[in-house]
Structure formats: structure tokens, C-alpha cells
Amino acid sequence: MNENNLFHEKIANWEDWGKVFQSIPAFSALAEKIYRREKLPFSPLQNLTPGTNAVFRSGNTVLKLFFPKESGLDPTPDFQNESAVCGHLTRQGLSTPRLLAQGLIKDTYTFFYLITEYIEGQEAGDFLAAASPAEKRQFVRELKEILRTLNRPAEGIIPPIDLLRRAQENSRLSRLPPALAEEMRQRVQALDLSNRVLVHGDLTGENLLVTSEGKAVVIDCADACLAPAWYELGPIVFELFRCDSFLLREFAAEEDGFAEKVLDSVCLHDFGADLLRTAAEREKIPCFSTLSEVNRFLTEKLS
């Protein structure tokens, strides 16, 4: 290891990355160098809600350092997706942090990075947990407007991926009862994936902020892809709304076949299996064993 390098932790696998990605001491010197390079004012790092990458607040900005390839995964698609989509959404007028800088820095490892403006706000999951019916209703209206702006054709913004193959080969299905996993694979084969638009892909309670003025702000576009608009529903229903009946009824009002679209989403979504498993744990019910059980669960929540 070069003694002149600024990052001194060892990353040889995903477990190593998990031990260090929230460490302010590990990344401070490297972060300061990045800010000097980008001619942006640097302030001591502060932790933000942990995710997959190393994300810190620095003054009025947010620095995201993507996991290096030595972790066992390739960071390039996530970096390219997020940088392209962030700029696109800003041009579309969507409320999202402005992209201030992007690039890569070679140190002990090569890190892709993004710097965006910091927006003060409460995570939507926490906001909704304590919100009044009127506040929930207003949030749903804002979310629908966000989706109308976001879910539009966007060929050429990001490269397409083979959603069907990814769903069929999804290793997360092994965490579900085998019969349910196989049923999900079979359902995916019959889905019409021709009408693809830009989707965020991870609209959870952590990836939407609510400002003090009550405005919803979209963050973290690393999982964006081109997919049918209903691809958004799994994370919205199971993680953002956490299956709250009031929110579900407000969101699904006058929409035919809503529960079936949610099923399509969890079957196709990269994290669909985890969404189902986590929902059952949260509801303190046995893990779903068939899609019919999931459908009944959703129907009861919607009634």
C-alpha cells in the first residue's frame, strides 16, 4: 500500500466494505482532496442514513463514494445510472438534489464519486409514520405527481438491462419458500415489458425526503432503470407505505387491478423477494407461500 495514499482500510470483499463504508475517519482525507479538486468548500463529514455506498454530508453538500470493484461488485453501472438520471431529473423539473460534481479518484482503490446539494428534510418513512390523514393525503398527491414526471420514455439516458433474465436468475428468490419462488419466475415469463419508461426503482421511505414546507424530494437514483411504470409499486407499497391501509387506498383509488400490478412488480423487481419477506416479518405473519396469499393480504389492506 502506497504510504502517500489517503485511504488506508483494506477492502477485499463485500464484508470488508460493510465494515468501513460509514467510517468518517477512513474517508475524511480522501473527501477533502475531492472537494479541493472540484473547487468546492469542504466541511467535516457527517454520517447520513446508511445504504450501499459511502454517503456523507459535508456542509451544504452530500458526497457519495461508490464501493470499489475490490468489494466484489462493479460500481460502474450504479455510478453511470445515478449521474445520468440525476441530471435528467433536474432538467425535467423534478424536485431532486442538484448534481454539483462527479468523477473518480485513484487512491488505494479507485472510487467513483458524486457530489450533490444537501436538502434538509425528514425521511418520508419517518414522516408518514407520524403523519395525520390530511398530511398522508397530500403526500400521496405529491408522489403521484412525481411519478407522472419521472415515469416517461427516456431512451438513451441509461442503457437497458435484461429485466426478464435478471428476475429469472435472481439469487434473492432462494430466501423464499421454493414454491413461491417458482411461481414468481413463472409469472415473470408472462409479463408484457414492452412499454418501458424511466423508473426510480427504489422509492422507499429513505429515498424520499419531506421538507419543512411539506414538499417531497427524490434522492438516490442508483437503481433507476427502464421498465414498465408499475415496477415502482413494490418498493412504494411495501417499504415507503409499509402496507398502511390509508395510504394504499389513497394511492390506489380508481386504479383497476392495483393488487395484480403490485404482484407483477415484486416478481420482476430485483429486490421483490426481500420486499415480501420483510413485509411478513413486519406484519408478524408467516412468510407468504403463494402469490394468492400476497394478493389476499393486499386486498384486505385495500378494503
PDB file of C-alpha atoms in Angstrom:
ATOM      1  CA  MET A   1       0.000   0.000   0.000  1.00  0.00           C
ATOM      2  CA  ASN A   2       1.406   3.382  -1.031  1.00  0.00           C
ATOM      3  CA  GLU A   3       2.182   5.439   2.075  1.00  0.00           C
ATOM      4  CA  ASN A   4       1.080   8.586   0.222  1.00  0.00           C
ATOM      5  CA  ASN A   5      -2.430   7.229  -0.226  1.00  0.00           C
ATOM      6  CA  LEU A   6      -5.200   8.810   1.820  1.00  0.00           C
ATOM      7  CA  PHE A   7      -7.428   5.752   2.269  1.00  0.00           C
ATOM      8  CA  HIS A   8      -5.820   3.123   4.497  1.00  0.00           C
ATOM      9  CA  GLU A   9      -8.509   0.489   5.075  1.00  0.00           C
ATOM     10  CA  LYS A  10      -8.385  -2.915   3.394  1.00  0.00           C
ATOM     11  CA  ILE A  11     -11.232  -3.868   1.056  1.00  0.00           C
ATOM     12  CA  ALA A  12     -11.001  -7.389  -0.342  1.00  0.00           C
ATOM     13  CA  ASN A  13     -14.673  -8.373  -0.295  1.00  0.00           C
ATOM     14  CA  TRP A  14     -18.180  -7.115   0.480  1.00  0.00           C
ATOM     15  CA  GLU A  15     -17.784  -7.816   4.196  1.00  0.00           C
ATOM     16  CA  ASP A  16     -14.762  -5.503   4.312  1.00  0.00           C
ATOM     17  CA  TRP A  17     -16.773  -2.760   2.610  1.00  0.00           C
ATOM     18  CA  GLY A  18     -19.584  -3.219   5.126  1.00  0.00           C
ATOM     19  CA  LYS A  19     -17.161  -2.582   7.985  1.00  0.00           C
ATOM     20  CA  VAL A  20     -15.796   0.689   6.617  1.00  0.00           C
ATOM     21  CA  PHE A  21     -18.377   2.405   4.398  1.00  0.00           C
ATOM     22  CA  GLN A  22     -19.792   4.552   7.218  1.00  0.00           C
ATOM     23  CA  SER A  23     -16.418   5.445   8.726  1.00  0.00           C
ATOM     24  CA  ILE A  24     -15.757   9.176   8.832  1.00  0.00           C
ATOM     25  CA  PRO A  25     -12.075   8.727   9.824  1.00  0.00           C
ATOM     26  CA  ALA A  26     -11.497   6.348   6.903  1.00  0.00           C
ATOM     27  CA  PHE A  27     -12.821   8.733   4.252  1.00  0.00           C
ATOM     28  CA  SER A  28     -12.169  12.261   5.576  1.00  0.00           C
ATOM     29  CA  ALA A  29      -8.780  12.878   3.977  1.00  0.00           C
ATOM     30  CA  LEU A  30      -9.895  11.449   0.653  1.00  0.00           C
ATOM     31  CA  ALA A  31     -13.082  13.511   0.756  1.00  0.00           C
ATOM     32  CA  GLU A  32     -11.159  16.707   1.428  1.00  0.00           C
ATOM     33  CA  LYS A  33      -8.947  16.024  -1.593  1.00  0.00           C
ATOM     34  CA  ILE A  34     -12.013  15.511  -3.786  1.00  0.00           C
ATOM     35  CA  TYR A  35     -13.522  18.820  -2.666  1.00  0.00           C
ATOM     36  CA  ARG A  36     -10.249  20.648  -3.372  1.00  0.00           C
ATOM     37  CA  ARG A  37     -10.164  19.083  -6.827  1.00  0.00           C
ATOM     38  CA  GLU A  38     -13.751  20.184  -7.509  1.00  0.00           C
ATOM     39  CA  LYS A  39     -13.162  23.655  -6.031  1.00  0.00           C
ATOM     40  CA  LEU A  40     -15.989  23.189  -3.553  1.00  0.00           C
ATOM     41  CA  PRO A  41     -15.857  24.246   0.117  1.00  0.00           C
ATOM     42  CA  PHE A  42     -15.185  21.297   2.420  1.00  0.00           C
ATOM     43  CA  SER A  43     -16.647  20.856   5.893  1.00  0.00           C
ATOM     44  CA  PRO A  44     -16.056  17.959   8.312  1.00  0.00           C
ATOM     45  CA  LEU A  45     -18.006  14.879   7.279  1.00  0.00           C
ATOM     46  CA  GLN A  46     -21.225  13.842   8.979  1.00  0.00           C
ATOM     47  CA  ASN A  47     -22.961  10.488   8.680  1.00  0.00           C
ATOM     48  CA  LEU A  48     -26.244  10.126   6.823  1.00  0.00           C
ATOM     49  CA  THR A  49     -28.626   7.166   6.702  1.00  0.00           C
ATOM     50  CA  PRO A  50     -26.533   4.146   5.643  1.00  0.00           C
ATOM     51  CA  GLY A  51     -27.250   2.476   2.338  1.00  0.00           C
ATOM     52  CA  THR A  52     -24.961   0.614  -0.049  1.00  0.00           C
ATOM     53  CA  ASN A  53     -22.355   3.270  -0.722  1.00  0.00           C
ATOM     54  CA  ALA A  54     -20.339   5.609   1.481  1.00  0.00           C
ATOM     55  CA  VAL A  55     -22.554   8.688   1.845  1.00  0.00           C
ATOM     56  CA  PHE A  56     -21.677  11.698   3.970  1.00  0.00           C
ATOM     57  CA  ARG A  57     -22.842  15.247   4.472  1.00  0.00           C
ATOM     58  CA  SER A  58     -20.250  17.996   4.096  1.00  0.00           C
ATOM     59  CA  GLY A  59     -21.718  21.392   4.857  1.00  0.00           C
ATOM     60  CA  ASN A  60     -24.459  22.070   2.309  1.00  0.00           C
ATOM     61  CA  THR A  61     -23.468  19.161   0.099  1.00  0.00           C
ATOM     62  CA  VAL A  62     -23.627  15.366   0.056  1.00  0.00           C
ATOM     63  CA  LEU A  63     -20.687  13.220  -1.023  1.00  0.00           C
ATOM     64  CA  LYS A  64     -21.346   9.706  -2.277  1.00  0.00           C
ATOM     65  CA  LEU A  65     -18.351   7.400  -2.785  1.00  0.00           C
ATOM     66  CA  PHE A  66     -19.258   4.206  -4.594  1.00  0.00           C
ATOM     67  CA  PHE A  67     -17.953   0.827  -3.477  1.00  0.00           C
ATOM     68  CA  PRO A  68     -14.725  -0.133  -5.324  1.00  0.00           C
ATOM     69  CA  LYS A  69     -14.528  -3.183  -7.574  1.00  0.00           C
ATOM     70  CA  GLU A  70     -12.356  -4.916  -4.940  1.00  0.00           C
ATOM     71  CA  SER A  71     -15.562  -5.327  -2.913  1.00  0.00           C
ATOM     72  CA  GLY A  72     -16.596  -7.990  -5.403  1.00  0.00           C
ATOM     73  CA  LEU A  73     -19.110  -5.880  -7.336  1.00  0.00           C
ATOM     74  CA  ASP A  74     -18.685  -3.498 -10.258  1.00  0.00           C
ATOM     75  CA  PRO A  75     -19.649   0.061  -9.255  1.00  0.00           C
ATOM     76  CA  THR A  76     -19.660   1.405 -12.819  1.00  0.00           C
ATOM     77  CA  PRO A  77     -23.354   0.775 -13.677  1.00  0.00           C
ATOM     78  CA  ASP A  78     -24.602   2.340 -10.428  1.00  0.00           C
ATOM     79  CA  PHE A  79     -22.382   5.400 -10.881  1.00  0.00           C
ATOM     80  CA  GLN A  80     -23.323   5.870 -14.528  1.00  0.00           C
ATOM     81  CA  ASN A  81     -27.021   5.394 -13.756  1.00  0.00           C
ATOM     82  CA  GLU A  82     -27.138   7.831 -10.903  1.00  0.00           C
ATOM     83  CA  SER A  83     -25.090  10.562 -12.551  1.00  0.00           C
ATOM     84  CA  ALA A  84     -27.139  10.376 -15.766  1.00  0.00           C
ATOM     85  CA  VAL A  85     -30.527  10.137 -14.074  1.00  0.00           C
ATOM     86  CA  CYS A  86     -29.785  12.880 -11.546  1.00  0.00           C
ATOM     87  CA  GLY A  87     -29.013  15.324 -14.338  1.00  0.00           C
ATOM     88  CA  HIS A  88     -32.036  14.195 -16.351  1.00  0.00           C
ATOM     89  CA  LEU A  89     -34.458  14.645 -13.447  1.00  0.00           C
ATOM     90  CA  THR A  90     -33.130  18.130 -12.741  1.00  0.00           C
ATOM     91  CA  ARG A  91     -33.770  19.065 -16.372  1.00  0.00           C
ATOM     92  CA  GLN A  92     -37.295  17.635 -16.089  1.00  0.00           C
ATOM     93  CA  GLY A  93     -38.001  19.956 -13.184  1.00  0.00           C
ATOM     94  CA  LEU A  94     -38.341  17.189 -10.622  1.00  0.00           C
ATOM     95  CA  SER A  95     -37.519  18.064  -7.037  1.00  0.00           C
ATOM     96  CA  THR A  96     -34.188  16.335  -6.532  1.00  0.00           C
ATOM     97  CA  PRO A  97     -30.741  17.463  -5.278  1.00  0.00           C
ATOM     98  CA  ARG A  98     -28.690  19.214  -7.965  1.00  0.00           C
ATOM     99  CA  LEU A  99     -25.608  17.366  -9.158  1.00  0.00           C
ATOM    100  CA  LEU A 100     -22.582  19.573  -8.404  1.00  0.00           C
ATOM    101  CA  ALA A 101     -19.668  17.316  -9.371  1.00  0.00           C
ATOM    102  CA  GLN A 102     -18.860  13.788 -10.464  1.00  0.00           C
ATOM    103  CA  GLY A 103     -15.770  11.788 -11.272  1.00  0.00           C
ATOM    104  CA  LEU A 104     -13.353   9.178  -9.984  1.00  0.00           C
ATOM    105  CA  ILE A 105     -10.329   9.357  -7.757  1.00  0.00           C
ATOM    106  CA  LYS A 106      -7.472   6.850  -7.724  1.00  0.00           C
ATOM    107  CA  ASP A 107      -6.021   6.137  -4.328  1.00  0.00           C
ATOM    108  CA  THR A 108      -5.538   2.792  -2.597  1.00  0.00           C
ATOM    109  CA  TYR A 109      -8.650   1.897  -4.601  1.00  0.00           C
ATOM    110  CA  THR A 110     -10.436   3.696  -7.417  1.00  0.00           C
ATOM    111  CA  PHE A 111     -13.598   5.373  -6.156  1.00  0.00           C
ATOM    112  CA  PHE A 112     -16.319   6.855  -8.310  1.00  0.00           C
ATOM    113  CA  TYR A 113     -17.973   9.794  -6.585  1.00  0.00           C
ATOM    114  CA  LEU A 114     -20.885  12.216  -6.849  1.00  0.00           C
ATOM    115  CA  ILE A 115     -21.400  15.490  -5.011  1.00  0.00           C
ATOM    116  CA  THR A 116     -24.930  16.878  -4.803  1.00  0.00           C
ATOM    117  CA  GLU A 117     -26.546  19.683  -2.883  1.00  0.00           C
ATOM    118  CA  TYR A 118     -27.808  18.808   0.593  1.00  0.00           C
ATOM    119  CA  ILE A 119     -31.537  19.243   1.109  1.00  0.00           C
ATOM    120  CA  GLU A 120     -32.796  19.499   4.662  1.00  0.00           C
ATOM    121  CA  GLY A 121     -35.723  17.184   5.193  1.00  0.00           C
ATOM    122  CA  GLN A 122     -37.232  14.302   7.102  1.00  0.00           C
ATOM    123  CA  GLU A 123     -37.116  10.841   5.615  1.00  0.00           C
ATOM    124  CA  ALA A 124     -40.536  10.060   4.187  1.00  0.00           C
ATOM    125  CA  GLY A 125     -40.847   6.810   6.142  1.00  0.00           C
ATOM    126  CA  ASP A 126     -40.485   8.651   9.444  1.00  0.00           C
ATOM    127  CA  PHE A 127     -42.756  11.463   8.241  1.00  0.00           C
ATOM    128  CA  LEU A 128     -45.558   9.091   7.233  1.00  0.00           C
ATOM    129  CA  ALA A 129     -45.330   7.113  10.486  1.00  0.00           C
ATOM    130  CA  ALA A 130     -46.458  10.199  12.406  1.00  0.00           C
ATOM    131  CA  ALA A 131     -48.473  11.996   9.702  1.00  0.00           C
ATOM    132  CA  SER A 132     -52.120  12.980  10.007  1.00  0.00           C
ATOM    133  CA  PRO A 133     -54.648  11.728   7.413  1.00  0.00           C
ATOM    134  CA  ALA A 134     -54.508  15.136   5.703  1.00  0.00           C
ATOM    135  CA  GLU A 135     -50.712  15.034   5.546  1.00  0.00           C
ATOM    136  CA  LYS A 136     -50.773  11.499   4.183  1.00  0.00           C
ATOM    137  CA  ARG A 137     -53.301  12.516   1.534  1.00  0.00           C
ATOM    138  CA  GLN A 138     -51.140  15.465   0.455  1.00  0.00           C
ATOM    139  CA  PHE A 139     -48.048  13.254   0.340  1.00  0.00           C
ATOM    140  CA  VAL A 140     -49.818  10.767  -1.934  1.00  0.00           C
ATOM    141  CA  ARG A 141     -50.846  13.602  -4.269  1.00  0.00           C
ATOM    142  CA  GLU A 142     -47.228  14.780  -4.445  1.00  0.00           C
ATOM    143  CA  LEU A 143     -45.958  11.249  -5.016  1.00  0.00           C
ATOM    144  CA  LYS A 144     -48.342  10.741  -7.917  1.00  0.00           C
ATOM    145  CA  GLU A 145     -47.160  13.996  -9.469  1.00  0.00           C
ATOM    146  CA  ILE A 146     -43.542  12.877  -9.054  1.00  0.00           C
ATOM    147  CA  LEU A 147     -44.329   9.614 -10.819  1.00  0.00           C
ATOM    148  CA  ARG A 148     -46.094  11.423 -13.674  1.00  0.00           C
ATOM    149  CA  THR A 149     -42.951  13.490 -14.229  1.00  0.00           C
ATOM    150  CA  LEU A 150     -40.493  10.661 -13.676  1.00  0.00           C
ATOM    151  CA  ASN A 151     -42.119   7.735 -15.476  1.00  0.00           C
ATOM    152  CA  ARG A 152     -41.689   8.915 -19.055  1.00  0.00           C
ATOM    153  CA  PRO A 153     -39.872   7.384 -22.034  1.00  0.00           C
ATOM    154  CA  ALA A 154     -36.147   8.039 -21.682  1.00  0.00           C
ATOM    155  CA  GLU A 155     -34.344   6.000 -24.312  1.00  0.00           C
ATOM    156  CA  GLY A 156     -30.654   6.813 -24.398  1.00  0.00           C
ATOM    157  CA  ILE A 157     -30.458   8.197 -20.856  1.00  0.00           C
ATOM    158  CA  ILE A 158     -29.259   4.901 -19.388  1.00  0.00           C
ATOM    159  CA  PRO A 159     -28.545   1.549 -21.050  1.00  0.00           C
ATOM    160  CA  PRO A 160     -31.349  -1.038 -20.996  1.00  0.00           C
ATOM    161  CA  ILE A 161     -30.973  -4.186 -18.927  1.00  0.00           C
ATOM    162  CA  ASP A 162     -32.461  -7.647 -19.412  1.00  0.00           C
ATOM    163  CA  LEU A 163     -35.108  -7.462 -16.683  1.00  0.00           C
ATOM    164  CA  LEU A 164     -36.581 -10.872 -17.506  1.00  0.00           C
ATOM    165  CA  ARG A 165     -33.276 -12.699 -17.258  1.00  0.00           C
ATOM    166  CA  ARG A 166     -32.339 -10.863 -14.083  1.00  0.00           C
ATOM    167  CA  ALA A 167     -35.641 -11.834 -12.483  1.00  0.00           C
ATOM    168  CA  GLN A 168     -35.320 -15.459 -13.530  1.00  0.00           C
ATOM    169  CA  GLU A 169     -31.788 -15.730 -12.153  1.00  0.00           C
ATOM    170  CA  ASN A 170     -32.365 -13.624  -9.038  1.00  0.00           C
ATOM    171  CA  SER A 171     -30.466 -15.238  -6.164  1.00  0.00           C
ATOM    172  CA  ARG A 172     -32.715 -13.491  -3.612  1.00  0.00           C
ATOM    173  CA  LEU A 173     -35.536 -15.861  -4.562  1.00  0.00           C
ATOM    174  CA  SER A 174     -33.702 -18.566  -2.631  1.00  0.00           C
ATOM    175  CA  ARG A 175     -34.755 -16.783   0.573  1.00  0.00           C
ATOM    176  CA  LEU A 176     -38.432 -17.526  -0.149  1.00  0.00           C
ATOM    177  CA  PRO A 177     -40.335 -20.837   0.049  1.00  0.00           C
ATOM    178  CA  PRO A 178     -39.400 -22.769  -3.127  1.00  0.00           C
ATOM    179  CA  ALA A 179     -42.978 -22.959  -4.407  1.00  0.00           C
ATOM    180  CA  LEU A 180     -43.418 -19.183  -4.160  1.00  0.00           C
ATOM    181  CA  ALA A 181     -40.065 -18.556  -5.836  1.00  0.00           C
ATOM    182  CA  GLU A 182     -41.019 -20.798  -8.743  1.00  0.00           C
ATOM    183  CA  GLU A 183     -44.447 -19.158  -9.037  1.00  0.00           C
ATOM    184  CA  MET A 184     -42.744 -15.763  -9.270  1.00  0.00           C
ATOM    185  CA  ARG A 185     -40.434 -16.999 -12.031  1.00  0.00           C
ATOM    186  CA  GLN A 186     -43.414 -18.337 -13.957  1.00  0.00           C
ATOM    187  CA  ARG A 187     -45.371 -15.095 -13.605  1.00  0.00           C
ATOM    188  CA  VAL A 188     -42.460 -13.038 -14.914  1.00  0.00           C
ATOM    189  CA  GLN A 189     -42.410 -15.041 -18.141  1.00  0.00           C
ATOM    190  CA  ALA A 190     -45.923 -13.851 -18.992  1.00  0.00           C
ATOM    191  CA  LEU A 191     -45.356 -10.143 -18.295  1.00  0.00           C
ATOM    192  CA  ASP A 192     -45.543  -7.523 -21.035  1.00  0.00           C
ATOM    193  CA  LEU A 193     -42.360  -5.477 -20.689  1.00  0.00           C
ATOM    194  CA  SER A 194     -42.656  -3.558 -23.955  1.00  0.00           C
ATOM    195  CA  ASN A 195     -43.881  -0.214 -22.589  1.00  0.00           C
ATOM    196  CA  ARG A 196     -40.778   0.909 -20.722  1.00  0.00           C
ATOM    197  CA  VAL A 197     -40.235   4.275 -19.080  1.00  0.00           C
ATOM    198  CA  LEU A 198     -37.656   5.662 -16.683  1.00  0.00           C
ATOM    199  CA  VAL A 199     -38.283   4.341 -13.175  1.00  0.00           C
ATOM    200  CA  HIS A 200     -36.502   5.237  -9.952  1.00  0.00           C
ATOM    201  CA  GLY A 201     -36.747   1.621  -8.820  1.00  0.00           C
ATOM    202  CA  ASP A 202     -36.222   2.249  -5.100  1.00  0.00           C
ATOM    203  CA  LEU A 203     -38.832   4.714  -3.846  1.00  0.00           C
ATOM    204  CA  THR A 204     -38.594   3.683  -0.202  1.00  0.00           C
ATOM    205  CA  GLY A 205     -39.007   5.661   2.983  1.00  0.00           C
ATOM    206  CA  GLU A 206     -35.288   6.508   2.899  1.00  0.00           C
ATOM    207  CA  ASN A 207     -35.156   7.709  -0.707  1.00  0.00           C
ATOM    208  CA  LEU A 208     -37.825  10.389  -0.443  1.00  0.00           C
ATOM    209  CA  LEU A 209     -37.427  13.387   1.827  1.00  0.00           C
ATOM    210  CA  VAL A 210     -40.145  15.721   3.078  1.00  0.00           C
ATOM    211  CA  THR A 211     -39.044  19.327   3.578  1.00  0.00           C
ATOM    212  CA  SER A 212     -40.323  21.630   6.303  1.00  0.00           C
ATOM    213  CA  GLU A 213     -42.692  23.077   3.688  1.00  0.00           C
ATOM    214  CA  GLY A 214     -44.109  19.593   3.086  1.00  0.00           C
ATOM    215  CA  LYS A 215     -42.522  19.130  -0.340  1.00  0.00           C
ATOM    216  CA  ALA A 216     -41.378  15.661  -1.374  1.00  0.00           C
ATOM    217  CA  VAL A 217     -37.819  15.362  -2.740  1.00  0.00           C
ATOM    218  CA  VAL A 218     -36.430  12.333  -4.597  1.00  0.00           C
ATOM    219  CA  ILE A 219     -32.899  11.148  -3.772  1.00  0.00           C
ATOM    220  CA  ASP A 220     -30.604   8.204  -4.655  1.00  0.00           C
ATOM    221  CA  CYS A 221     -31.219   7.155  -8.253  1.00  0.00           C
ATOM    222  CA  ALA A 222     -28.628   4.349  -8.386  1.00  0.00           C
ATOM    223  CA  ASP A 223     -31.318   1.691  -9.014  1.00  0.00           C
ATOM    224  CA  ALA A 224     -33.015   3.569 -11.851  1.00  0.00           C
ATOM    225  CA  CYS A 225     -33.750   1.562 -14.974  1.00  0.00           C
ATOM    226  CA  LEU A 226     -36.045   1.395 -17.976  1.00  0.00           C
ATOM    227  CA  ALA A 227     -39.095  -0.685 -17.030  1.00  0.00           C
ATOM    228  CA  PRO A 228     -42.907  -0.588 -17.029  1.00  0.00           C
ATOM    229  CA  ALA A 229     -44.219   2.121 -14.695  1.00  0.00           C
ATOM    230  CA  TRP A 230     -45.704  -0.496 -12.354  1.00  0.00           C
ATOM    231  CA  TYR A 231     -42.141  -1.572 -11.487  1.00  0.00           C
ATOM    232  CA  GLU A 232     -42.204   1.269  -8.918  1.00  0.00           C
ATOM    233  CA  LEU A 233     -45.091  -0.257  -6.947  1.00  0.00           C
ATOM    234  CA  GLY A 234     -43.270  -2.930  -4.934  1.00  0.00           C
ATOM    235  CA  PRO A 235     -40.965  -0.559  -3.033  1.00  0.00           C
ATOM    236  CA  ILE A 236     -43.746   2.026  -2.678  1.00  0.00           C
ATOM    237  CA  VAL A 237     -46.290  -0.399  -1.228  1.00  0.00           C
ATOM    238  CA  PHE A 238     -44.043  -2.494   0.995  1.00  0.00           C
ATOM    239  CA  GLU A 239     -41.305  -0.066   2.063  1.00  0.00           C
ATOM    240  CA  LEU A 240     -42.489   3.519   1.587  1.00  0.00           C
ATOM    241  CA  PHE A 241     -46.095   2.927   2.705  1.00  0.00           C
ATOM    242  CA  ARG A 242     -45.260  -0.147   4.793  1.00  0.00           C
ATOM    243  CA  CYS A 243     -48.661  -1.528   3.774  1.00  0.00           C
ATOM    244  CA  ASP A 244     -50.526   1.268   5.589  1.00  0.00           C
ATOM    245  CA  SER A 245     -54.189   0.817   4.605  1.00  0.00           C
ATOM    246  CA  PHE A 246     -54.977   4.530   4.437  1.00  0.00           C
ATOM    247  CA  LEU A 247     -52.004   5.278   2.177  1.00  0.00           C
ATOM    248  CA  LEU A 248     -52.740   2.293  -0.041  1.00  0.00           C
ATOM    249  CA  ARG A 249     -56.392   3.254  -0.505  1.00  0.00           C
ATOM    250  CA  GLU A 250     -55.450   6.851  -1.311  1.00  0.00           C
ATOM    251  CA  PHE A 251     -52.773   5.790  -3.777  1.00  0.00           C
ATOM    252  CA  ALA A 252     -54.785   3.030  -5.483  1.00  0.00           C
ATOM    253  CA  ALA A 253     -58.046   4.986  -5.738  1.00  0.00           C
ATOM    254  CA  GLU A 254     -59.736   4.490  -9.109  1.00  0.00           C
ATOM    255  CA  GLU A 255     -56.907   2.307 -10.392  1.00  0.00           C
ATOM    256  CA  ASP A 256     -58.066  -1.039 -11.740  1.00  0.00           C
ATOM    257  CA  GLY A 257     -56.095  -4.180 -10.934  1.00  0.00           C
ATOM    258  CA  PHE A 258     -53.813  -2.466  -8.443  1.00  0.00           C
ATOM    259  CA  ALA A 259     -53.010  -5.591  -6.410  1.00  0.00           C
ATOM    260  CA  GLU A 260     -52.131  -7.525  -9.568  1.00  0.00           C
ATOM    261  CA  LYS A 261     -49.758  -4.754 -10.664  1.00  0.00           C
ATOM    262  CA  VAL A 262     -48.067  -4.911  -7.270  1.00  0.00           C
ATOM    263  CA  LEU A 263     -47.600  -8.658  -7.749  1.00  0.00           C
ATOM    264  CA  ASP A 264     -46.083  -8.036 -11.183  1.00  0.00           C
ATOM    265  CA  SER A 265     -43.705  -5.546  -9.586  1.00  0.00           C
ATOM    266  CA  VAL A 266     -42.428  -7.810  -6.819  1.00  0.00           C
ATOM    267  CA  CYS A 267     -41.947 -10.680  -9.268  1.00  0.00           C
ATOM    268  CA  LEU A 268     -39.888  -8.550 -11.662  1.00  0.00           C
ATOM    269  CA  HIS A 269     -38.130  -6.321  -9.155  1.00  0.00           C
ATOM    270  CA  ASP A 270     -34.547  -7.102  -8.202  1.00  0.00           C
ATOM    271  CA  PHE A 271     -35.481  -6.810  -4.511  1.00  0.00           C
ATOM    272  CA  GLY A 272     -39.000  -8.246  -4.787  1.00  0.00           C
ATOM    273  CA  ALA A 273     -38.235 -11.327  -2.711  1.00  0.00           C
ATOM    274  CA  ASP A 274     -36.809  -9.178   0.094  1.00  0.00           C
ATOM    275  CA  LEU A 275     -39.862  -6.899  -0.027  1.00  0.00           C
ATOM    276  CA  LEU A 276     -42.183  -9.859   0.587  1.00  0.00           C
ATOM    277  CA  ARG A 277     -40.043 -11.395   3.293  1.00  0.00           C
ATOM    278  CA  THR A 278     -39.586  -8.122   5.174  1.00  0.00           C
ATOM    279  CA  ALA A 279     -43.291  -7.290   4.944  1.00  0.00           C
ATOM    280  CA  ALA A 280     -44.252 -10.620   6.519  1.00  0.00           C
ATOM    281  CA  GLU A 281     -41.756 -10.067   9.334  1.00  0.00           C
ATOM    282  CA  ARG A 282     -43.069  -6.558   9.960  1.00  0.00           C
ATOM    283  CA  GLU A 283     -46.680  -7.753   9.992  1.00  0.00           C
ATOM    284  CA  LYS A 284     -45.708 -10.653  12.279  1.00  0.00           C
ATOM    285  CA  ILE A 285     -47.241 -13.231   9.942  1.00  0.00           C
ATOM    286  CA  PRO A 286     -45.705 -16.374   8.402  1.00  0.00           C
ATOM    287  CA  CYS A 287     -43.744 -15.856   5.219  1.00  0.00           C
ATOM    288  CA  PHE A 288     -46.018 -15.850   2.167  1.00  0.00           C
ATOM    289  CA  SER A 289     -46.075 -19.228   0.451  1.00  0.00           C
ATOM    290  CA  THR A 290     -48.070 -18.314  -2.690  1.00  0.00           C
ATOM    291  CA  LEU A 291     -48.850 -15.199  -4.709  1.00  0.00           C
ATOM    292  CA  SER A 292     -52.514 -15.753  -3.892  1.00  0.00           C
ATOM    293  CA  GLU A 293     -51.654 -15.182  -0.241  1.00  0.00           C
ATOM    294  CA  VAL A 294     -49.930 -11.925  -1.165  1.00  0.00           C
ATOM    295  CA  ASN A 295     -52.962 -10.910  -3.218  1.00  0.00           C
ATOM    296  CA  ARG A 296     -55.332 -11.605  -0.312  1.00  0.00           C
ATOM    297  CA  PHE A 297     -53.069  -9.658   2.027  1.00  0.00           C
ATOM    298  CA  LEU A 298     -53.097  -6.629  -0.276  1.00  0.00           C
ATOM    299  CA  THR A 299     -56.832  -6.887  -0.930  1.00  0.00           C
ATOM    300  CA  GLU A 300     -57.553  -6.844   2.785  1.00  0.00           C
ATOM    301  CA  LYS A 301     -55.324  -3.797   3.239  1.00  0.00           C
ATOM    302  CA  LEU A 302     -57.145  -2.044   0.411  1.00  0.00           C
ATOM    303  CA  SER A 303     -60.651  -2.852   1.692  1.00  0.00           C
TER     304      SER A 303
END
